[in-house]
Short mmCIF file of C-alpha atoms in Angstrom, two decimals:
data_model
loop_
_atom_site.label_atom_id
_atom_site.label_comp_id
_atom_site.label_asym_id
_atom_site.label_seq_id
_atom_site.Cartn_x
_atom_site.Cartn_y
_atom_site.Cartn_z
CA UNK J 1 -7.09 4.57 -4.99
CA UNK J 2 -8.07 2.21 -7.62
CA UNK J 3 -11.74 2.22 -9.08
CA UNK J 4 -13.63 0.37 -11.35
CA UNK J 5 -17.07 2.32 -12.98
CA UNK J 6 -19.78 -0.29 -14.78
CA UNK J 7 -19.36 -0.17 -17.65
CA UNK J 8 -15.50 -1.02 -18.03
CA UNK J 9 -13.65 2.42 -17.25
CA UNK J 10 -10.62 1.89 -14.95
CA UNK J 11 -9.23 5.09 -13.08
CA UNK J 12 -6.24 6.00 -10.39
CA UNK J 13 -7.14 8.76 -7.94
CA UNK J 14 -4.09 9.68 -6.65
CA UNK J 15 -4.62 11.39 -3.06
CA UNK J 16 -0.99 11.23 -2.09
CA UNK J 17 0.52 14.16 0.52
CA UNK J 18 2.98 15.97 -1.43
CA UNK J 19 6.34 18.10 -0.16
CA UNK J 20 5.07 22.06 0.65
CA UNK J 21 6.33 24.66 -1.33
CA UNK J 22 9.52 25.15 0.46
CA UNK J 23 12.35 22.98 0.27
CA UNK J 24 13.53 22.03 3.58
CA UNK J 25 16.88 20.57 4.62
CA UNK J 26 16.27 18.45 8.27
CA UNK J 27 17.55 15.82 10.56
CA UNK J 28 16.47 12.33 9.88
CA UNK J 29 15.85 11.98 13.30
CA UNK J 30 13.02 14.86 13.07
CA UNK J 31 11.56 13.08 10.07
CA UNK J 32 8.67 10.85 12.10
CA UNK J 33 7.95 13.00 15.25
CA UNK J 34 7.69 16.35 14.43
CA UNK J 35 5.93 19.01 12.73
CA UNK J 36 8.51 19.31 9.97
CA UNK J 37 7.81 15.52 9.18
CA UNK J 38 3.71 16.78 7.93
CA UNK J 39 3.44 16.54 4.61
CA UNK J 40 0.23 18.60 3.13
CA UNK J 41 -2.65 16.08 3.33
CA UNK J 42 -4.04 14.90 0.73
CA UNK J 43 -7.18 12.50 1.55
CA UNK J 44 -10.17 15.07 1.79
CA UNK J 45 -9.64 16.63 -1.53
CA UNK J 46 -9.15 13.11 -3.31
CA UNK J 47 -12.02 11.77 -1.60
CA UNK J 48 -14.31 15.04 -2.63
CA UNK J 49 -12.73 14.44 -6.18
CA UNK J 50 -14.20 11.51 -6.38
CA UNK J 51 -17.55 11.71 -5.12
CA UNK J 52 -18.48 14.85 -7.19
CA UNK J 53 -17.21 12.25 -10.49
CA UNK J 54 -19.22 9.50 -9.05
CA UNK J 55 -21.00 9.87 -5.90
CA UNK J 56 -24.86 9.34 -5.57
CA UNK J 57 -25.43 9.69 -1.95
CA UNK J 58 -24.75 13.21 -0.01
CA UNK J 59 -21.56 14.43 0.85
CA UNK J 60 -22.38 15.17 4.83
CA UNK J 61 -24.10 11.69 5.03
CA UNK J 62 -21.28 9.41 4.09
CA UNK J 63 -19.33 11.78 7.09
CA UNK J 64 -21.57 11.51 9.36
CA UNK J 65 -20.80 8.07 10.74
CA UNK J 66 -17.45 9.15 11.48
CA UNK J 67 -18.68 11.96 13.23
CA UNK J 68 -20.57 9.92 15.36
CA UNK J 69 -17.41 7.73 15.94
CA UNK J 70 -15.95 10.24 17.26
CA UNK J 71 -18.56 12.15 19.58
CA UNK J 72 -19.70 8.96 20.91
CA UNK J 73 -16.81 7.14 20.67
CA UNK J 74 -14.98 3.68 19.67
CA UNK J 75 -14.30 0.82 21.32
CA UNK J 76 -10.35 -0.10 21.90
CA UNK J 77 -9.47 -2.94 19.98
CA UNK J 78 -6.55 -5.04 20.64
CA UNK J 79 -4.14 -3.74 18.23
CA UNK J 80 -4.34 -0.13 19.72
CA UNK J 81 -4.00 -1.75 23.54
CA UNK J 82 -0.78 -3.14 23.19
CA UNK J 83 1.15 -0.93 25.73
CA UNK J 84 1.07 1.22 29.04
CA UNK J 85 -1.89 0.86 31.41
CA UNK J 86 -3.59 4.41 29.73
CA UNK J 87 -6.72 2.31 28.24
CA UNK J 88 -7.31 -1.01 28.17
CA UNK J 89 -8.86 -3.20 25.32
CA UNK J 90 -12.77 -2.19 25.44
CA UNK J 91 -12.33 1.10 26.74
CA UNK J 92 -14.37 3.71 25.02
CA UNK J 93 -12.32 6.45 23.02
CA UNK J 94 -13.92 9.97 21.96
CA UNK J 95 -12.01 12.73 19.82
CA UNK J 96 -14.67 15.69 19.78
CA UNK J 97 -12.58 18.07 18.63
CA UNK J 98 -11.88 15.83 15.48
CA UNK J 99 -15.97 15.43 15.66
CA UNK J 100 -16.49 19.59 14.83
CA UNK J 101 -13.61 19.23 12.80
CA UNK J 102 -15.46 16.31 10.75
CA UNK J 103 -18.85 18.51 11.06
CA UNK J 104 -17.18 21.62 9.22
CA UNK J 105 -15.45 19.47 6.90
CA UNK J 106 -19.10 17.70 6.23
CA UNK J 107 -20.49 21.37 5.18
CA UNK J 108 -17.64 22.00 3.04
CA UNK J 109 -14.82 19.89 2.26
CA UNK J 110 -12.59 22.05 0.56
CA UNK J 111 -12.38 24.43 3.65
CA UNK J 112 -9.63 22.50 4.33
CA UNK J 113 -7.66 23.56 2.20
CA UNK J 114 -9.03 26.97 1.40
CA UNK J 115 -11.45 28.09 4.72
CA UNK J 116 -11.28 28.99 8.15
CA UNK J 117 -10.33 25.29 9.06
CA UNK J 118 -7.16 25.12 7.02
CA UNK J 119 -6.16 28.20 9.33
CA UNK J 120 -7.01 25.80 12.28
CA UNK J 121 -4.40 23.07 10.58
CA UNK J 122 -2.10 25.57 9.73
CA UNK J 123 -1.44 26.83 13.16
CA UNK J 124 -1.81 23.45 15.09
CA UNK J 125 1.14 22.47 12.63
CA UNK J 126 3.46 25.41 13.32
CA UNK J 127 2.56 25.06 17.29
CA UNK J 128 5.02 21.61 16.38
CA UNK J 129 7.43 23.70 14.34
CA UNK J 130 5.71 22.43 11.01
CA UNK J 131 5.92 24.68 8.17
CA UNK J 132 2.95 24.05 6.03
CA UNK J 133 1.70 27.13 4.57
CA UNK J 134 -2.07 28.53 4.04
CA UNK J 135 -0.58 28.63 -0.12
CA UNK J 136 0.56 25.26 0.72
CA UNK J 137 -2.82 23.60 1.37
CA UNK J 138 -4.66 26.27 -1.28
CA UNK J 139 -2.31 24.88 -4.48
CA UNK J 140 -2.86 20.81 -3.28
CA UNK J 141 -5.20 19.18 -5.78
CA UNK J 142 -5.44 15.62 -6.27
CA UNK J 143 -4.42 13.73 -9.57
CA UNK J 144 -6.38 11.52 -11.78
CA UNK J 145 -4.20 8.79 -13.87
CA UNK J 146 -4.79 5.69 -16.12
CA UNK J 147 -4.11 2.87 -14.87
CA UNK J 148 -1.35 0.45 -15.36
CA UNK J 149 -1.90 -2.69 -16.65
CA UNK J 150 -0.20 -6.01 -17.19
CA UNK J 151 -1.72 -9.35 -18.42
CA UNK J 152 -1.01 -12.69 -16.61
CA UNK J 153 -0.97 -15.31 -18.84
CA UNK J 154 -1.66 -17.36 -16.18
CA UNK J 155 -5.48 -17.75 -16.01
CA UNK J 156 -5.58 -15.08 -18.54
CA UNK J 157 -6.13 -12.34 -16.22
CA UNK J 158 -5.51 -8.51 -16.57
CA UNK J 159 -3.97 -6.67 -13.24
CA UNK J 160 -4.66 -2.84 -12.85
CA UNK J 161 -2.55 -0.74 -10.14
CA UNK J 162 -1.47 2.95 -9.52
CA UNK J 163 1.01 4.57 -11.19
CA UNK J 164 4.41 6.18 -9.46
CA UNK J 165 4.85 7.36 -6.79
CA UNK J 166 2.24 4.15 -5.96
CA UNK J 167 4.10 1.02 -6.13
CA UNK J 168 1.60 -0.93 -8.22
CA UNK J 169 4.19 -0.98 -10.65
CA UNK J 170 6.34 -3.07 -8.55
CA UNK J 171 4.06 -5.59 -7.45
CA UNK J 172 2.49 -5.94 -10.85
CA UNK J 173 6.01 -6.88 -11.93
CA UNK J 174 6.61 -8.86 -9.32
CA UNK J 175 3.58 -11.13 -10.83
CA UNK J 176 4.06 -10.71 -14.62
CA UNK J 177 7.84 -12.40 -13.35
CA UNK J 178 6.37 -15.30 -11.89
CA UNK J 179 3.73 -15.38 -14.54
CA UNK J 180 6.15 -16.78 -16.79
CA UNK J 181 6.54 -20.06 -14.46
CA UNK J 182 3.08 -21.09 -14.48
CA UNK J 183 2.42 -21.94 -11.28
CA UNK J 184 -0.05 -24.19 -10.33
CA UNK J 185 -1.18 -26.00 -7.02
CA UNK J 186 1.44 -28.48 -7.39
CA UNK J 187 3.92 -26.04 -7.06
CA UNK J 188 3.36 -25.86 -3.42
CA UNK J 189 2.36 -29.78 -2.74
CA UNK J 190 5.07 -30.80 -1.01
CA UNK J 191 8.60 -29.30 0.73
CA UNK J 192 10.57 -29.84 -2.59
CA UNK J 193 8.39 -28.03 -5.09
CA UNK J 194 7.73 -25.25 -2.14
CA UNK J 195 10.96 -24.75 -1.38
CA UNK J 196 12.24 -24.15 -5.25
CA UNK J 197 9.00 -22.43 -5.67
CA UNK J 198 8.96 -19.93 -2.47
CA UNK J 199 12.79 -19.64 -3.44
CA UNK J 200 11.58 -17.74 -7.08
CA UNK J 201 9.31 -15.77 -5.47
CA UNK J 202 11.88 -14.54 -3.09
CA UNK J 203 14.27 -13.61 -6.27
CA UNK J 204 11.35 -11.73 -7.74
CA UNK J 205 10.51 -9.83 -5.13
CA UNK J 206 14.58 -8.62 -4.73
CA UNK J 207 14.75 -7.77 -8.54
CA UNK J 208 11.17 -5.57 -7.98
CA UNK J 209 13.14 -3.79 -5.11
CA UNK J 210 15.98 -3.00 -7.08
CA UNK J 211 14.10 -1.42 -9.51
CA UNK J 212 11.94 0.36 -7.35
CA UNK J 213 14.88 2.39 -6.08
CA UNK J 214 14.45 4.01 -9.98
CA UNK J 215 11.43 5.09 -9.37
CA UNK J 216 9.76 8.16 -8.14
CA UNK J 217 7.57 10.82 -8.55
CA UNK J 218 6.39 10.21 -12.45
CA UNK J 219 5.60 14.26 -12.43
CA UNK J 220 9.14 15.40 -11.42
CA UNK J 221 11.54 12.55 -12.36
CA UNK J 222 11.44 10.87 -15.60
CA UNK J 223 10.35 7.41 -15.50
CA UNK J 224 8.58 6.23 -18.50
CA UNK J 225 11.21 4.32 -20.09
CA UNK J 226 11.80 2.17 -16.54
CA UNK J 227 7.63 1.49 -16.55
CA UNK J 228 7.29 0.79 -19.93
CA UNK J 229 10.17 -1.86 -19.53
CA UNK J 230 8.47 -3.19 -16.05
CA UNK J 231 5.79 -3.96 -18.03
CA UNK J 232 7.10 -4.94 -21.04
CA UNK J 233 7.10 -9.11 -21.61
CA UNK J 234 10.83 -9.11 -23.48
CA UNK J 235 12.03 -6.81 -20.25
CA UNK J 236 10.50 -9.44 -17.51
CA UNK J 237 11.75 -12.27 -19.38
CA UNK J 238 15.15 -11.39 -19.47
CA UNK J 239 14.73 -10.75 -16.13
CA UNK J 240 13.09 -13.74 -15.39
CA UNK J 241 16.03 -15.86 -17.25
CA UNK J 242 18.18 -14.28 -14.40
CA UNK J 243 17.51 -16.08 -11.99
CA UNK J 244 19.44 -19.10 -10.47
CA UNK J 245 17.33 -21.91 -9.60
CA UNK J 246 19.98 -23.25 -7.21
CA UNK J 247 21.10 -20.13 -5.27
CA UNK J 248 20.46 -16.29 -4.55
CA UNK J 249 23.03 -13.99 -5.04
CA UNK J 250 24.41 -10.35 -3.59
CA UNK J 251 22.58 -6.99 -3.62
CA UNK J 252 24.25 -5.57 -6.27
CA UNK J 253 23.32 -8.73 -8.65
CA UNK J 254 20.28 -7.17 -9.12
CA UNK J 255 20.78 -3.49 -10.32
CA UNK J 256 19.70 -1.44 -7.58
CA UNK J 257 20.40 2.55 -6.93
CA UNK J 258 20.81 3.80 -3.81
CA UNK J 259 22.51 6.79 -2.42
CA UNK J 260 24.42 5.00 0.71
CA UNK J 261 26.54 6.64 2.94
CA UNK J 262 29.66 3.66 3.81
CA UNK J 263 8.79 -3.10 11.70
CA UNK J 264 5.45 -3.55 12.63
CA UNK J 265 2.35 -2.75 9.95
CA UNK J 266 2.30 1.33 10.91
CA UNK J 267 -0.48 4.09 10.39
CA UNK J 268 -2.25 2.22 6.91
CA UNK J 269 -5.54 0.92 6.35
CA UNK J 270 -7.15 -0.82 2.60
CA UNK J 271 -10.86 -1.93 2.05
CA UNK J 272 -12.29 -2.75 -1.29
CA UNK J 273 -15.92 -1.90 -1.95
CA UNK J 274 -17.42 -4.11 -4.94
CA UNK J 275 -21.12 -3.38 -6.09
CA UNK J 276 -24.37 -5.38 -7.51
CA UNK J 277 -23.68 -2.69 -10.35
CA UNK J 278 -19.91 -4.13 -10.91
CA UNK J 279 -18.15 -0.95 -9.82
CA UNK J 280 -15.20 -1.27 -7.85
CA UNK J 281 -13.22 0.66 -6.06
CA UNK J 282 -10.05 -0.89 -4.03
CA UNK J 283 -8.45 2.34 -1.87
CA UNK J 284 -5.30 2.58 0.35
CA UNK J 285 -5.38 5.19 3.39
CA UNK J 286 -2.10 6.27 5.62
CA UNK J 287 -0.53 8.30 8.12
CA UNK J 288 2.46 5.92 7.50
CA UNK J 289 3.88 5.38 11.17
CA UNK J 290 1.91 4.52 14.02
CA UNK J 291 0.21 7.96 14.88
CA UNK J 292 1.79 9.65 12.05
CA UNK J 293 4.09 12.46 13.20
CA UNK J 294 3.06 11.85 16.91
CA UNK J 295 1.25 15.68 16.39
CA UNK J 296 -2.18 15.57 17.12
CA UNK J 297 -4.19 19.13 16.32
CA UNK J 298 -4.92 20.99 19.88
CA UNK J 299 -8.06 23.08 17.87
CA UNK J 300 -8.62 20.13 15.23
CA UNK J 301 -8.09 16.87 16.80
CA UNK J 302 -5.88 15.74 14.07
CA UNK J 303 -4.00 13.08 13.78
CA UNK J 304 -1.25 14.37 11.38
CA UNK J 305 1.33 12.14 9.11
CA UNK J 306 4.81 11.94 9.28
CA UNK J 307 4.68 11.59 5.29
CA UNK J 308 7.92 13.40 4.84
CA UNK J 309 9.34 9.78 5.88
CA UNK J 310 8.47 8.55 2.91
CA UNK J 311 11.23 10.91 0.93
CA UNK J 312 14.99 9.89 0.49
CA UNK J 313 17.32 11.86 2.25
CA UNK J 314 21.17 10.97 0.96
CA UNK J 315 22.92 8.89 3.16
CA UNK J 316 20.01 7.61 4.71
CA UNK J 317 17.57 4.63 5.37
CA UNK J 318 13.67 5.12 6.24
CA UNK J 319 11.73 3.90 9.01
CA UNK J 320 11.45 0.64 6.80
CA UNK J 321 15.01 0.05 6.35
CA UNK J 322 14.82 1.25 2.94
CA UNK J 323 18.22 3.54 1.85
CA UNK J 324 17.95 7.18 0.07
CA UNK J 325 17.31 7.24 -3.68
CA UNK J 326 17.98 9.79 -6.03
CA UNK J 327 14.75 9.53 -7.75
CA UNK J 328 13.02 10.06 -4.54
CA UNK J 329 14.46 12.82 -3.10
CA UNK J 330 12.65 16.03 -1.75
CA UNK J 331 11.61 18.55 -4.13
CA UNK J 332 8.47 21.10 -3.71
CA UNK J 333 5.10 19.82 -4.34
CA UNK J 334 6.44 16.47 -5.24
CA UNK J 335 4.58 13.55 -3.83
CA UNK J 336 7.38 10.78 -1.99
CA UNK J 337 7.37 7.04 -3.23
CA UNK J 338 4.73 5.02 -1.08
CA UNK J 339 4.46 0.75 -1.37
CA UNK J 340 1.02 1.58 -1.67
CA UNK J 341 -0.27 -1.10 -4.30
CA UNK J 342 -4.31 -1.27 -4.32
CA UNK J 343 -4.83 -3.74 -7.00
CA UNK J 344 -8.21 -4.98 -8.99
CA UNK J 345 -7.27 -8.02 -11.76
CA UNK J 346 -9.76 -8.15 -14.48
CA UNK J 347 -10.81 -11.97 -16.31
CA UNK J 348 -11.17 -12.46 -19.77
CA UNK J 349 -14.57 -11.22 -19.69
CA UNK J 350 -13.48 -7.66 -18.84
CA UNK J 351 -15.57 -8.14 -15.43
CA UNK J 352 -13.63 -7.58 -11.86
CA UNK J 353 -12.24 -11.07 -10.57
CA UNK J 354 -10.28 -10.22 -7.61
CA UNK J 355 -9.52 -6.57 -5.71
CA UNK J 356 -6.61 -6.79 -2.91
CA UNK J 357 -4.90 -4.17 -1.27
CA UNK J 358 -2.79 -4.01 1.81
CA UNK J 359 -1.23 -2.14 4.54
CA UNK J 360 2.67 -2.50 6.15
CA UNK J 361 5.45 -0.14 4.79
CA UNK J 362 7.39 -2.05 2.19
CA UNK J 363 5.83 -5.48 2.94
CA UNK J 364 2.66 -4.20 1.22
CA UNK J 365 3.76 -4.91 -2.25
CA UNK J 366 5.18 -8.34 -1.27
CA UNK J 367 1.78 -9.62 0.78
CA UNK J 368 -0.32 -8.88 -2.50
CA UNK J 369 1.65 -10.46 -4.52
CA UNK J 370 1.95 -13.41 -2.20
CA UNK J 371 -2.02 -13.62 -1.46
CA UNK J 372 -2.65 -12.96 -4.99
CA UNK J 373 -0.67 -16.06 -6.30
CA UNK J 374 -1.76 -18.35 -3.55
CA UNK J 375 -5.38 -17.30 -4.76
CA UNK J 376 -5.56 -17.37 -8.32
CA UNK J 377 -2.62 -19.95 -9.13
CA UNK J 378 -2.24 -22.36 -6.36
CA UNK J 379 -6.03 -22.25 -6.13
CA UNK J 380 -6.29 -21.68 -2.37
CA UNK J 381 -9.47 -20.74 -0.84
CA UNK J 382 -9.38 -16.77 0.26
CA UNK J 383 -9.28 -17.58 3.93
CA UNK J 384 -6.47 -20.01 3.05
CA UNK J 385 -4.65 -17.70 0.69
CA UNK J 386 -4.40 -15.10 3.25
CA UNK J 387 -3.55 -16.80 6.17
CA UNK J 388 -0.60 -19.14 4.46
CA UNK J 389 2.48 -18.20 6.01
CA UNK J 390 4.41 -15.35 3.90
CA UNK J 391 7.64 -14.03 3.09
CA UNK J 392 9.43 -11.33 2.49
CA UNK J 393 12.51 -9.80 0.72
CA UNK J 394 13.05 -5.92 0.14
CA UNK J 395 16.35 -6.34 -1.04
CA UNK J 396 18.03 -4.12 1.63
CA UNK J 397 18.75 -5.52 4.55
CA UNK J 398 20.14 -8.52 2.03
CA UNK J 399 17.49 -10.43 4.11
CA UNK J 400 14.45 -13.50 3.41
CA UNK J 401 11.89 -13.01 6.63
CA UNK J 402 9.54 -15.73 7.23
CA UNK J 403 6.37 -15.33 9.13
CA UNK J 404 5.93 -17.66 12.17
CA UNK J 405 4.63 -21.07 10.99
CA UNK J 406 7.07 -21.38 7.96
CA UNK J 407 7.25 -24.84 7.37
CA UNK J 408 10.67 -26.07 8.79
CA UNK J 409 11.96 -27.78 5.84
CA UNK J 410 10.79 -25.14 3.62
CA UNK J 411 13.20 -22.72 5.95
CA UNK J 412 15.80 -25.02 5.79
CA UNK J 413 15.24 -25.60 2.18
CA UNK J 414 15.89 -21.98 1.47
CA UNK J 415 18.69 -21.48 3.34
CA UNK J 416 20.37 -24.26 1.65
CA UNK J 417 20.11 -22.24 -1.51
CA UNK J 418 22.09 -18.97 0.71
CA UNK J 419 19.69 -17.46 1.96
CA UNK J 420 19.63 -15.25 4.88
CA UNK J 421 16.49 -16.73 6.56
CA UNK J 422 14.96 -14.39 9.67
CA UNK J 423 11.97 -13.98 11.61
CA UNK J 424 9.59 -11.57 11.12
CA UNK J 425 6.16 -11.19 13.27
CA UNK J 426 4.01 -10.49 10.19
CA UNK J 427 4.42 -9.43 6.65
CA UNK J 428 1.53 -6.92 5.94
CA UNK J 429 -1.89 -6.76 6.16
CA UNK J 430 -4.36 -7.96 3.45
CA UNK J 431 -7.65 -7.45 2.22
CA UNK J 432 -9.27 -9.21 -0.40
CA UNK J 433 -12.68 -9.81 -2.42
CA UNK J 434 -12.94 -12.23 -5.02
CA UNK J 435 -15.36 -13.48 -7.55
CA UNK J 436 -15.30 -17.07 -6.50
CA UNK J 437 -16.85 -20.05 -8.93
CA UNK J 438 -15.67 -23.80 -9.10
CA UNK J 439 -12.57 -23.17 -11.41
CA UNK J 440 -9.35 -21.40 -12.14
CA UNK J 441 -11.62 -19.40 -14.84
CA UNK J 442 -13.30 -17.16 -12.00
CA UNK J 443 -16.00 -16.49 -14.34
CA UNK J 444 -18.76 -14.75 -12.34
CA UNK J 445 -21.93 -16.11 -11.37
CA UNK J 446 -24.35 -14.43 -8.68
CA UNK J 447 -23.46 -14.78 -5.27
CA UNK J 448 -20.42 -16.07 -5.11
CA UNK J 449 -18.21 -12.96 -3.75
CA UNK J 450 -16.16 -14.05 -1.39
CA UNK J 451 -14.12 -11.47 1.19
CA UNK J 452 -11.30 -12.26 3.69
CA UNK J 453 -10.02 -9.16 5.99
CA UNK J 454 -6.71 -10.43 7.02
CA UNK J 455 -6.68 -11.53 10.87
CA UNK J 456 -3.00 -10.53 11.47
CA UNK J 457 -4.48 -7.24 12.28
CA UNK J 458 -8.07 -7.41 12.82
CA UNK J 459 -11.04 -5.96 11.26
CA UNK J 460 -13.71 -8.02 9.32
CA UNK J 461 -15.75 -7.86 6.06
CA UNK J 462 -19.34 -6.08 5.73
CA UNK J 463 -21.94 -6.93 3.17
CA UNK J 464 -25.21 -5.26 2.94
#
């Protein structure tokens, strides 16, 4: 989570699961549906950590809608009535066991982690052969981090994100890269410039995949050097200076690490809240798959993660296709590398011009970027910015998806410069405020926040 207090300080809260105390050596296979693929939650303490820094209304009031969500239920959307004949888009869903869950947790939040509740959690985990301890969820605590930072020359902006095991880092380089091209609108006029264009962003986004295989856990595996050169100008432009205009190249071009052995958007949810008072807070929430682990809580009604996914196992590719690295494997009370990548960029005038988040795996980092540029360099309105077409390249599989509604030529176009051009349904899920005025400046003037919630997914933005 990413916030923003008036008054100019910029914070990281992160409220990342982490690894239990015991080290635990398991089948892939068990990783995602299981009780040995929970990794201790995180969320409530990070969420309590923050309101007793900042929070001005009562604990058990912000729960309480949520509480009523689930005693008197939701109505099924379209998203979650894809399959079987069980419920139906507009069906009415109640959890009330999650409901007196979210009622004890409303009296005291830390009983989580501490009370008669974590008990609860403990045993509906090890009724799915989990291990998490009572110790386990007693010695969680959430972490609070500064920022990083990079400027974009480009409309002389200043983009904040999380630190490892977040992947702000990697999206923020992903734009201080294609900062140095100074894109503007007529960069994506017409086929030609698009195409040469769409073909740099796709080179970016393979060299910010190679390095994040580096990265990991800042608290257990030493990666200051590797930031401080992701954000560092002489770094990116040598980087930058790599890259063929004419053609793309092999994996190993690029200078990953990965530990080889010869999807839809999943669990994930990001809002940004903005305030009259200019405080900002842009937050990412997961389970990571759909339904997490697949374990939901017989005396809690909890929907548990399958976060241990999120670790590298050697010789041996995630649920997103991405392969083991070293600085990511398991270690005890070490948090696993997420794409997570909530993002606020700052104007010259120190004031918040645009917050973006996003949810999807490893297309998260990709689909900020992307909305981000078409925003505040090809100067796309924010409805138009986030529905554009996108792309997307993780580097492994040595793949460039397209979303439906590529432009042909522009497909054609890149394959022409090698390219392995494939389908994909949908590359992430974006949501976005901006402070909107007449020019690239984005100086703010009152009333002109503008908010998109992407429509690949659903959902919709609230102002009050």
């Amino acid at each position: 989570m990413t916030e923003k207090r008036n008054g100019g300080t910029v914070m990281i809260f992160l409220l990342r699961e982490d690894r239990s105390m015991f080290y635990l050596r398991y089948h892939r296979k068990l990783v995602s549906k299981c009780g040995l693929a929970i990794a201790v939650p995180g969320e409530i303490a990070g969420l309590y950590e923050a309101w007793k820094m900042f929070g001005r209304v009562e604990w058990a009031q912000l729960i309480q809608p949520t509480i009523t969500l689930c005693e008197e239920g939701f109505e099924v959307v379209k998203s979650l009535a894809k399959d079987g004949e069980l419920i139906e888009e507009g069906d009415i869903i109640t959890n009330e066991k999650l409901g007196q869950t979210m009622r004890r947790i409303a009296q005291d939040p830390m009983s989580f982690y501490t009370g008669s509740l974590a008990q609860d959690i403990v045993d509906d985990i090890a009724e799915y052969d989990g291990i998490i301890t009572l110790e386990d969820l007693a010695q969680y605590a959430p972490k609070i981090k500064a920022p990083l930072n990079i400027s974009l020359d480009n409309g002389d902006f200043t983009a904040f994100a999380p630190v490892p095991p977040a992947s702000g880092v990697v999206s923020n380089f992903m734009l201080k890269v294609l900062d140095g091209y100074n894109f503007g609108p007529e960069d994506v006029a017409d086929d030609e410039n698009k195409i040469l264009t769409y073909h740099r962003i796709a080179e970016a986004f393979k060299f910010a995949y190679a390095k994040r295989t580096h990265l990991g856990d800042e608290d257990y595996w030493d990666v200051e050097d590797l930031v401080r050169n992701l954000t560092s100008s002489d770094y990116i432009n040598d980087i930058r200076r790599q890259i063929n205009d004419s053609f793309t190249q092999d994996i190993d071009y690029y200078g990953p690490t990965f530990d080889l052995d010869g999807n839809d958007t999943m669990g994930t949810a990001h809002m940004n809240v903005y305030t009259s008072e200019g405080s900002a807070v842009s937050l990412t929430s997961t389970i990571n798959l759909y339904f997490g682990s697949k374990v939901r809580g017989s005396r809690t009604g909890i929907m548990f993660n399958d976060e241990m996914d999120d670790f590298s196992t050697p010789g041996t590719s995630n649920s997103f296709g991405v392969p083991a690295s070293p600085a990511n494997y398991i270690e005890p009370g070490k948090m696993p590398m997420s794409s997570m990548s909530p993002t606020m960029i700052f104007n010259r005038n120190g004031d918040v011009a645009f917050m973006t988040g996003a949810a999807g795996g490893t297309r998260i980092t990709t689909a900020v970027a992307f909305v981000t540029m078409n925003s505040l360099w090809f100067d796309m309105h924010l409805l138009e910015a986030t529905d554009t077409p996108r792309l997307h390249h993780q580097l492994v599989p040595n793949e460039l998806r397209l979303e439906p509604d590529m432009d042909e030529a522009v497909e054609n176009g890149l394959r022409a410069k090698e390219h392995d051009v494939t389908a994909i349904s949908y590359v992430g899920v974006v949501g976005t405020i901006i402070n909107y005025c007449s020019s690239r400046d984005f100086l703010p003037k009152e009333g002109c926040l503008g908010a998109v919630s992407d429509g690949r997914k659903g959902g919709a933005p609230s102002g009050f």
